[in-house]
Amino acid sequence: MSQAAPARSAKQRKQDTLDRLEREVDVWVATAGPEGGAPYMMPLSFMWLDDCVYVSTRATNPVARNLVANGQVHLGIGPTRDVVHIIGRCEALADDEVTEEFGDAFAARAGFDPREDAGAYVYFRIRPVRVQAWREANELAGRDLMRDGVWLDAD
């Protein structure tokens, strides 16, 4: 059995998280139906822009229906021993918010362009409310990086 690496400082953990949000392409998106409905999880490509996570999926997918219905979401990035967990509030983008510049940036980041698919896609803006990051048990105590939408002081 290997020994865990030393715990990262809060400052390093926050920087590693921001780096991952800039670098990674896919995120696990977990939602639940309204009023105690069934949970649903699927991977989606994402874009990190202006401190928000943007995803797009077919309007008929359970994730889209759940996000429209209750606007609550959990996101997971990375393997279980190096995870970023985000709890967020979500809103669908209005048609005029999906500008050509935004659509092109999302397509370049995601590796596909929802605007070109035959099905109706919806773009969502997810504003993080809570962000946690940890690798091993030795980082669990300091895993909170953001609470109530505000980044915590990173020493």
PDB file of N, CA, C and O in Angstrom, residues 29-88:
ATOM      1  N   VAL A  29     -22.329  15.340 -14.381  1.00  0.00           N
ATOM      2  CA  VAL A  29     -23.422  16.241 -14.012  1.00  0.00           C
ATOM      3  C   VAL A  29     -24.505  15.402 -13.344  1.00  0.00           C
ATOM      4  O   VAL A  29     -25.065  14.499 -13.968  1.00  0.00           O
ATOM      5  N   ALA A  30     -24.786  15.701 -12.079  1.00  0.00           N
ATOM      6  CA  ALA A  30     -25.793  14.958 -11.323  1.00  0.00           C
ATOM      7  C   ALA A  30     -26.960  15.895 -10.993  1.00  0.00           C
ATOM      8  O   ALA A  30     -26.752  16.991 -10.470  1.00  0.00           O
ATOM      9  N   THR A  31     -28.156  15.428 -11.325  1.00  0.00           N
ATOM     10  CA  THR A  31     -29.370  16.198 -11.081  1.00  0.00           C
ATOM     11  C   THR A  31     -30.417  15.266 -10.477  1.00  0.00           C
ATOM     12  O   THR A  31     -30.225  14.059 -10.417  1.00  0.00           O
ATOM     13  N   ALA A  32     -31.525  15.860 -10.080  1.00  0.00           N
ATOM     14  CA  ALA A  32     -32.663  15.069  -9.612  1.00  0.00           C
ATOM     15  C   ALA A  32     -33.929  15.729 -10.122  1.00  0.00           C
ATOM     16  O   ALA A  32     -33.983  16.947 -10.307  1.00  0.00           O
ATOM     17  N   GLY A  33     -34.924  14.898 -10.338  1.00  0.00           N
ATOM     18  CA  GLY A  33     -36.205  15.417 -10.780  1.00  0.00           C
ATOM     19  C   GLY A  33     -36.828  16.294  -9.713  1.00  0.00           C
ATOM     20  O   GLY A  33     -36.461  16.226  -8.539  1.00  0.00           O
ATOM     21  N   PRO A  34     -37.769  17.142 -10.104  1.00  0.00           N
ATOM     22  CA  PRO A  34     -38.412  18.027  -9.136  1.00  0.00           C
ATOM     23  C   PRO A  34     -39.193  17.253  -8.084  1.00  0.00           C
ATOM     24  O   PRO A  34     -39.662  16.142  -8.333  1.00  0.00           O
ATOM     25  N   GLU A  35     -39.283  17.854  -6.904  1.00  0.00           N
ATOM     26  CA  GLU A  35     -40.068  17.302  -5.803  1.00  0.00           C
ATOM     27  C   GLU A  35     -39.719  15.849  -5.491  1.00  0.00           C
ATOM     28  O   GLU A  35     -40.579  14.983  -5.423  1.00  0.00           O
ATOM     29  N   GLY A  36     -38.416  15.603  -5.319  1.00  0.00           N
ATOM     30  CA  GLY A  36     -37.967  14.272  -4.927  1.00  0.00           C
ATOM     31  C   GLY A  36     -37.901  13.265  -6.054  1.00  0.00           C
ATOM     32  O   GLY A  36     -37.866  12.067  -5.804  1.00  0.00           O
ATOM     33  N   GLY A  37     -37.856  13.750  -7.274  1.00  0.00           N
ATOM     34  CA  GLY A  37     -37.785  12.856  -8.422  1.00  0.00           C
ATOM     35  C   GLY A  37     -36.488  12.077  -8.473  1.00  0.00           C
ATOM     36  O   GLY A  37     -35.565  12.307  -7.689  1.00  0.00           O
ATOM     37  N   ALA A  38     -36.412  11.161  -9.402  1.00  0.00           N
ATOM     38  CA  ALA A  38     -35.267  10.258  -9.521  1.00  0.00           C
ATOM     39  C   ALA A  38     -33.979  11.015  -9.836  1.00  0.00           C
ATOM     40  O   ALA A  38     -33.975  11.944 -10.638  1.00  0.00           O
ATOM     41  N   PRO A  39     -32.881  10.612  -9.209  1.00  0.00           N
ATOM     42  CA  PRO A  39     -31.582  11.194  -9.547  1.00  0.00           C
ATOM     43  C   PRO A  39     -31.132  10.713 -10.916  1.00  0.00           C
ATOM     44  O   PRO A  39     -31.523   9.634 -11.374  1.00  0.00           O
ATOM     45  N   TYR A  40     -30.301  11.517 -11.551  1.00  0.00           N
ATOM     46  CA  TYR A  40     -29.781  11.177 -12.875  1.00  0.00           C
ATOM     47  C   TYR A  40     -28.398  11.794 -12.999  1.00  0.00           C
ATOM     48  O   TYR A  40     -28.168  12.928 -12.564  1.00  0.00           O
ATOM     49  N   MET A  41     -27.466  11.046 -13.592  1.00  0.00           N
ATOM     50  CA  MET A  41     -26.110  11.540 -13.755  1.00  0.00           C
ATOM     51  C   MET A  41     -25.608  11.171 -15.134  1.00  0.00           C
ATOM     52  O   MET A  41     -25.843  10.058 -15.613  1.00  0.00           O
ATOM     53  N   MET A  42     -24.931  12.121 -15.781  1.00  0.00           N
ATOM     54  CA  MET A  42     -24.320  11.840 -17.074  1.00  0.00           C
ATOM     55  C   MET A  42     -23.108  12.745 -17.277  1.00  0.00           C
ATOM     56  O   MET A  42     -23.031  13.816 -16.681  1.00  0.00           O
ATOM     57  N   PRO A  43     -22.147  12.294 -18.101  1.00  0.00           N
ATOM     58  CA  PRO A  43     -20.995  13.145 -18.388  1.00  0.00           C
ATOM     59  C   PRO A  43     -21.345  14.125 -19.510  1.00  0.00           C
ATOM     60  O   PRO A  43     -22.033  13.768 -20.465  1.00  0.00           O
ATOM     61  N   LEU A  44     -20.892  15.342 -19.357  1.00  0.00           N
ATOM     62  CA  LEU A  44     -21.060  16.365 -20.389  1.00  0.00           C
ATOM     63  C   LEU A  44     -19.755  17.122 -20.552  1.00  0.00           C
ATOM     64  O   LEU A  44     -18.977  17.250 -19.603  1.00  0.00           O
ATOM     65  N   SER A  45     -19.533  17.638 -21.738  1.00  0.00           N
ATOM     66  CA  SER A  45     -18.416  18.547 -21.942  1.00  0.00           C
ATOM     67  C   SER A  45     -18.778  19.884 -21.329  1.00  0.00           C
ATOM     68  O   SER A  45     -19.954  20.239 -21.237  1.00  0.00           O
ATOM     69  N   PHE A  46     -17.763  20.633 -20.898  1.00  0.00           N
ATOM     70  CA  PHE A  46     -18.036  21.917 -20.264  1.00  0.00           C
ATOM     71  C   PHE A  46     -17.004  22.955 -20.655  1.00  0.00           C
ATOM     72  O   PHE A  46     -15.936  22.645 -21.186  1.00  0.00           O
ATOM     73  N   MET A  47     -17.359  24.198 -20.364  1.00  0.00           N
ATOM     74  CA  MET A  47     -16.457  25.329 -20.554  1.00  0.00           C
ATOM     75  C   MET A  47     -16.512  26.161 -19.270  1.00  0.00           C
ATOM     76  O   MET A  47     -17.599  26.432 -18.751  1.00  0.00           O
ATOM     77  N   TRP A  48     -15.332  26.555 -18.779  1.00  0.00           N
ATOM     78  CA  TRP A  48     -15.228  27.428 -17.609  1.00  0.00           C
ATOM     79  C   TRP A  48     -15.018  28.841 -18.133  1.00  0.00           C
ATOM     80  O   TRP A  48     -14.076  29.109 -18.881  1.00  0.00           O
ATOM     81  N   LEU A  49     -15.918  29.741 -17.784  1.00  0.00           N
ATOM     82  CA  LEU A  49     -15.843  31.111 -18.291  1.00  0.00           C
ATOM     83  C   LEU A  49     -16.448  32.046 -17.257  1.00  0.00           C
ATOM     84  O   LEU A  49     -17.581  31.819 -16.799  1.00  0.00           O
ATOM     85  N   ASP A  50     -15.720  33.086 -16.903  1.00  0.00           N
ATOM     86  CA  ASP A  50     -16.216  34.095 -15.973  1.00  0.00           C
ATOM     87  C   ASP A  50     -16.750  33.480 -14.673  1.00  0.00           C
ATOM     88  O   ASP A  50     -17.839  33.829 -14.196  1.00  0.00           O
ATOM     89  N   ASP A  51     -15.993  32.553 -14.117  1.00  0.00           N
ATOM     90  CA  ASP A  51     -16.323  31.908 -12.840  1.00  0.00           C
ATOM     91  C   ASP A  51     -17.611  31.088 -12.875  1.00  0.00           C
ATOM     92  O   ASP A  51     -18.240  30.865 -11.840  1.00  0.00           O
ATOM     93  N   CYS A  52     -18.004  30.654 -14.065  1.00  0.00           N
ATOM     94  CA  CYS A  52     -19.173  29.791 -14.218  1.00  0.00           C
ATOM     95  C   CYS A  52     -18.811  28.600 -15.098  1.00  0.00           C
ATOM     96  O   CYS A  52     -17.914  28.678 -15.940  1.00  0.00           O
ATOM     97  N   VAL A  53     -19.529  27.512 -14.892  1.00  0.00           N
ATOM     98  CA  VAL A  53     -19.407  26.315 -15.719  1.00  0.00           C
ATOM     99  C   VAL A  53     -20.561  26.344 -16.715  1.00  0.00           C
ATOM    100  O   VAL A  53     -21.711  26.567 -16.329  1.00  0.00           O
ATOM    101  N   TYR A  54     -20.251  26.132 -17.984  1.00  0.00           N
ATOM    102  CA  TYR A  54     -21.275  26.080 -19.025  1.00  0.00           C
ATOM    103  C   TYR A  54     -21.309  24.678 -19.606  1.00  0.00           C
ATOM    104  O   TYR A  54     -20.261  24.111 -19.931  1.00  0.00           O
ATOM    105  N   VAL A  55     -22.507  24.129 -19.725  1.00  0.00           N
ATOM    106  CA  VAL A  55     -22.717  22.820 -20.346  1.00  0.00           C
ATOM    107  C   VAL A  55     -23.850  22.961 -21.352  1.00  0.00           C
ATOM    108  O   VAL A  55     -24.622  23.924 -21.324  1.00  0.00           O
ATOM    109  N   SER A  56     -23.934  21.972 -22.228  1.00  0.00           N
ATOM    110  CA  SER A  56     -25.027  21.938 -23.184  1.00  0.00           C
ATOM    111  C   SER A  56     -25.445  20.489 -23.382  1.00  0.00           C
ATOM    112  O   SER A  56     -24.601  19.586 -23.432  1.00  0.00           O
ATOM    113  N   THR A  57     -26.737  20.275 -23.482  1.00  0.00           N
ATOM    114  CA  THR A  57     -27.273  18.947 -23.711  1.00  0.00           C
ATOM    115  C   THR A  57     -28.619  19.076 -24.417  1.00  0.00           C
ATOM    116  O   THR A  57     -29.207  20.153 -24.446  1.00  0.00           O
ATOM    117  N   ARG A  58     -29.067  17.978 -24.996  1.00  0.00           N
ATOM    118  CA  ARG A  58     -30.368  17.998 -25.668  1.00  0.00           C
ATOM    119  C   ARG A  58     -31.462  18.397 -24.679  1.00  0.00           C
ATOM    120  O   ARG A  58     -31.477  17.952 -23.532  1.00  0.00           O
ATOM    121  N   ALA A  59     -32.380  19.183 -25.146  1.00  0.00           N
ATOM    122  CA  ALA A  59     -33.473  19.655 -24.301  1.00  0.00           C
ATOM    123  C   ALA A  59     -34.319  18.510 -23.760  1.00  0.00           C
ATOM    124  O   ALA A  59     -34.936  18.632 -22.705  1.00  0.00           O
ATOM    125  N   THR A  60     -34.322  17.379 -24.447  1.00  0.00           N
ATOM    126  CA  THR A  60     -35.141  16.239 -24.029  1.00  0.00           C
ATOM    127  C   THR A  60     -34.441  15.320 -23.034  1.00  0.00           C
ATOM    128  O   THR A  60     -35.075  14.417 -22.493  1.00  0.00           O
ATOM    129  N   ASN A  61     -33.139  15.527 -22.783  1.00  0.00           N
ATOM    130  CA  ASN A  61     -32.414  14.673 -21.838  1.00  0.00           C
ATOM    131  C   ASN A  61     -32.897  14.918 -20.416  1.00  0.00           C
ATOM    132  O   ASN A  61     -33.249  16.043 -20.053  1.00  0.00           O
ATOM    133  N   PRO A  62     -32.874  13.875 -19.576  1.00  0.00           N
ATOM    134  CA  PRO A  62     -33.272  14.060 -18.180  1.00  0.00           C
ATOM    135  C   PRO A  62     -32.497  15.164 -17.473  1.00  0.00           C
ATOM    136  O   PRO A  62     -33.069  15.908 -16.676  1.00  0.00           O
ATOM    137  N   VAL A  63     -31.201  15.289 -17.762  1.00  0.00           N
ATOM    138  CA  VAL A  63     -30.408  16.337 -17.118  1.00  0.00           C
ATOM    139  C   VAL A  63     -30.993  17.704 -17.454  1.00  0.00           C
ATOM    140  O   VAL A  63     -31.183  18.547 -16.577  1.00  0.00           O
ATOM    141  N   ALA A  64     -31.285  17.951 -18.705  1.00  0.00           N
ATOM    142  CA  ALA A  64     -31.837  19.245 -19.103  1.00  0.00           C
ATOM    143  C   ALA A  64     -33.193  19.483 -18.442  1.00  0.00           C
ATOM    144  O   ALA A  64     -33.451  20.571 -17.904  1.00  0.00           O
ATOM    145  N   ARG A  65     -34.037  18.487 -18.469  1.00  0.00           N
ATOM    146  CA  ARG A  65     -35.364  18.641 -17.854  1.00  0.00           C
ATOM    147  C   ARG A  65     -35.240  18.927 -16.354  1.00  0.00           C
ATOM    148  O   ARG A  65     -35.940  19.786 -15.819  1.00  0.00           O
ATOM    149  N   ASN A  66     -34.340  18.222 -15.685  1.00  0.00           N
ATOM    150  CA  ASN A  66     -34.147  18.437 -14.249  1.00  0.00           C
ATOM    151  C   ASN A  66     -33.581  19.823 -13.955  1.00  0.00           C
ATOM    152  O   ASN A  66     -33.994  20.487 -13.001  1.00  0.00           O
ATOM    153  N   LEU A  67     -32.620  20.262 -14.770  1.00  0.00           N
ATOM    154  CA  LEU A  67     -32.031  21.580 -14.547  1.00  0.00           C
ATOM    155  C   LEU A  67     -33.056  22.685 -14.753  1.00  0.00           C
ATOM    156  O   LEU A  67     -33.097  23.652 -13.990  1.00  0.00           O
ATOM    157  N   VAL A  68     -33.880  22.548 -15.762  1.00  0.00           N
ATOM    158  CA  VAL A  68     -34.925  23.537 -15.997  1.00  0.00           C
ATOM    159  C   VAL A  68     -35.923  23.529 -14.840  1.00  0.00           C
ATOM    160  O   VAL A  68     -36.374  24.573 -14.376  1.00  0.00           O
ATOM    161  N   ALA A  69     -36.253  22.342 -14.349  1.00  0.00           N
ATOM    162  CA  ALA A  69     -37.279  22.214 -13.311  1.00  0.00           C
ATOM    163  C   ALA A  69     -36.840  22.754 -11.958  1.00  0.00           C
ATOM    164  O   ALA A  69     -37.627  23.385 -11.256  1.00  0.00           O
ATOM    165  N   ASN A  70     -35.555  22.493 -11.576  1.00  0.00           N
ATOM    166  CA  ASN A  70     -35.185  22.923 -10.230  1.00  0.00           C
ATOM    167  C   ASN A  70     -33.867  23.689 -10.123  1.00  0.00           C
ATOM    168  O   ASN A  70     -33.555  24.209  -9.063  1.00  0.00           O
ATOM    169  N   GLY A  71     -33.079  23.741 -11.163  1.00  0.00           N
ATOM    170  CA  GLY A  71     -31.884  24.569 -11.174  1.00  0.00           C
ATOM    171  C   GLY A  71     -30.774  24.175 -10.216  1.00  0.00           C
ATOM    172  O   GLY A  71     -29.848  24.925  -9.998  1.00  0.00           O
ATOM    173  N   GLN A  72     -30.847  22.969  -9.651  1.00  0.00           N
ATOM    174  CA  GLN A  72     -29.815  22.518  -8.732  1.00  0.00           C
ATOM    175  C   GLN A  72     -28.976  21.438  -9.392  1.00  0.00           C
ATOM    176  O   GLN A  72     -29.512  20.576 -10.091  1.00  0.00           O
ATOM    177  N   VAL A  73     -27.675  21.468  -9.136  1.00  0.00           N
ATOM    178  CA  VAL A  73     -26.784  20.516  -9.797  1.00  0.00           C
ATOM    179  C   VAL A  73     -25.549  20.254  -8.933  1.00  0.00           C
ATOM    180  O   VAL A  73     -25.108  21.113  -8.174  1.00  0.00           O
ATOM    181  N   HIS A  74     -25.039  19.039  -9.059  1.00  0.00           N
ATOM    182  CA  HIS A  74     -23.744  18.663  -8.497  1.00  0.00           C
ATOM    183  C   HIS A  74     -22.858  18.284  -9.673  1.00  0.00           C
ATOM    184  O   HIS A  74     -23.305  17.583 -10.590  1.00  0.00           O
ATOM    185  N   LEU A  75     -21.614  18.737  -9.643  1.00  0.00           N
ATOM    186  CA  LEU A  75     -20.640  18.428 -10.692  1.00  0.00           C
ATOM    187  C   LEU A  75     -19.453  17.715 -10.070  1.00  0.00           C
ATOM    188  O   LEU A  75     -19.024  18.063  -8.970  1.00  0.00           O
ATOM    189  N   GLY A  76     -18.902  16.743 -10.783  1.00  0.00           N
ATOM    190  CA  GLY A  76     -17.707  16.038 -10.337  1.00  0.00           C
ATOM    191  C   GLY A  76     -16.674  15.998 -11.444  1.00  0.00           C
ATOM    192  O   GLY A  76     -16.986  15.628 -12.575  1.00  0.00           O
ATOM    193  N   ILE A  77     -15.464  16.416 -11.127  1.00  0.00           N
ATOM    194  CA  ILE A  77     -14.358  16.402 -12.082  1.00  0.00           C
ATOM    195  C   ILE A  77     -13.240  15.579 -11.487  1.00  0.00           C
ATOM    196  O   ILE A  77     -12.854  15.784 -10.334  1.00  0.00           O
ATOM    197  N   GLY A  78     -12.715  14.647 -12.278  1.00  0.00           N
ATOM    198  CA  GLY A  78     -11.553  13.885 -11.863  1.00  0.00           C
ATOM    199  C   GLY A  78     -11.898  12.556 -11.225  1.00  0.00           C
ATOM    200  O   GLY A  78     -13.060  12.251 -10.960  1.00  0.00           O
ATOM    201  N   PRO A  79     -10.865  11.774 -10.960  1.00  0.00           N
ATOM    202  CA  PRO A  79     -11.062  10.479 -10.310  1.00  0.00           C
ATOM    203  C   PRO A  79     -11.344  10.649  -8.823  1.00  0.00           C
ATOM    204  O   PRO A  79     -11.147  11.736  -8.260  1.00  0.00           O
ATOM    205  N   THR A  80     -11.784   9.603  -8.197  1.00  0.00           N
ATOM    206  CA  THR A  80     -12.189   9.682  -6.792  1.00  0.00           C
ATOM    207  C   THR A  80     -11.043  10.072  -5.859  1.00  0.00           C
ATOM    208  O   THR A  80     -11.291  10.563  -4.758  1.00  0.00           O
ATOM    209  N   ARG A  81      -9.823   9.874  -6.256  1.00  0.00           N
ATOM    210  CA  ARG A  81      -8.690  10.248  -5.399  1.00  0.00           C
ATOM    211  C   ARG A  81      -8.029  11.546  -5.851  1.00  0.00           C
ATOM    212  O   ARG A  81      -6.892  11.837  -5.495  1.00  0.00           O
ATOM    213  N   ASP A  82      -8.760  12.336  -6.604  1.00  0.00           N
ATOM    214  CA  ASP A  82      -8.330  13.685  -6.975  1.00  0.00           C
ATOM    215  C   ASP A  82      -9.546  14.401  -7.556  1.00  0.00           C
ATOM    216  O   ASP A  82      -9.611  14.698  -8.736  1.00  0.00           O
ATOM    217  N   VAL A  83     -10.516  14.662  -6.689  1.00  0.00           N
ATOM    218  CA  VAL A  83     -11.820  15.127  -7.140  1.00  0.00           C
ATOM    219  C   VAL A  83     -12.033  16.613  -6.873  1.00  0.00           C
ATOM    220  O   VAL A  83     -11.524  17.158  -5.905  1.00  0.00           O
ATOM    221  N   VAL A  84     -12.761  17.237  -7.787  1.00  0.00           N
ATOM    222  CA  VAL A  84     -13.316  18.566  -7.569  1.00  0.00           C
ATOM    223  C   VAL A  84     -14.828  18.367  -7.584  1.00  0.00           C
ATOM    224  O   VAL A  84     -15.383  17.822  -8.535  1.00  0.00           O
ATOM    225  N   HIS A  85     -15.481  18.761  -6.504  1.00  0.00           N
ATOM    226  CA  HIS A  85     -16.931  18.616  -6.371  1.00  0.00           C
ATOM    227  C   HIS A  85     -17.533  20.016  -6.281  1.00  0.00           C
ATOM    228  O   HIS A  85     -17.140  20.806  -5.420  1.00  0.00           O
ATOM    229  N   ILE A  86     -18.464  20.302  -7.183  1.00  0.00           N
ATOM    230  CA  ILE A  86     -19.094  21.619  -7.235  1.00  0.00           C
ATOM    231  C   ILE A  86     -20.595  21.446  -7.054  1.00  0.00           C
ATOM    232  O   ILE A  86     -21.217  20.630  -7.739  1.00  0.00           O
ATOM    233  N   ILE A  87     -21.162  22.205  -6.152  1.00  0.00           N
ATOM    234  CA  ILE A  87     -22.608  22.312  -6.023  1.00  0.00           C
ATOM    235  C   ILE A  87     -22.967  23.670  -6.604  1.00  0.00           C
ATOM    236  O   ILE A  87     -22.345  24.680  -6.250  1.00  0.00           O
ATOM    237  N   GLY A  88     -23.932  23.685  -7.511  1.00  0.00           N
ATOM    238  CA  GLY A  88     -24.236  24.938  -8.169  1.00  0.00           C
ATOM    239  C   GLY A  88     -25.705  25.183  -8.409  1.00  0.00           C
ATOM    240  O   GLY A  88     -26.536  24.281  -8.292  1.00  0.00           O
TER     241      GLY A  88
END
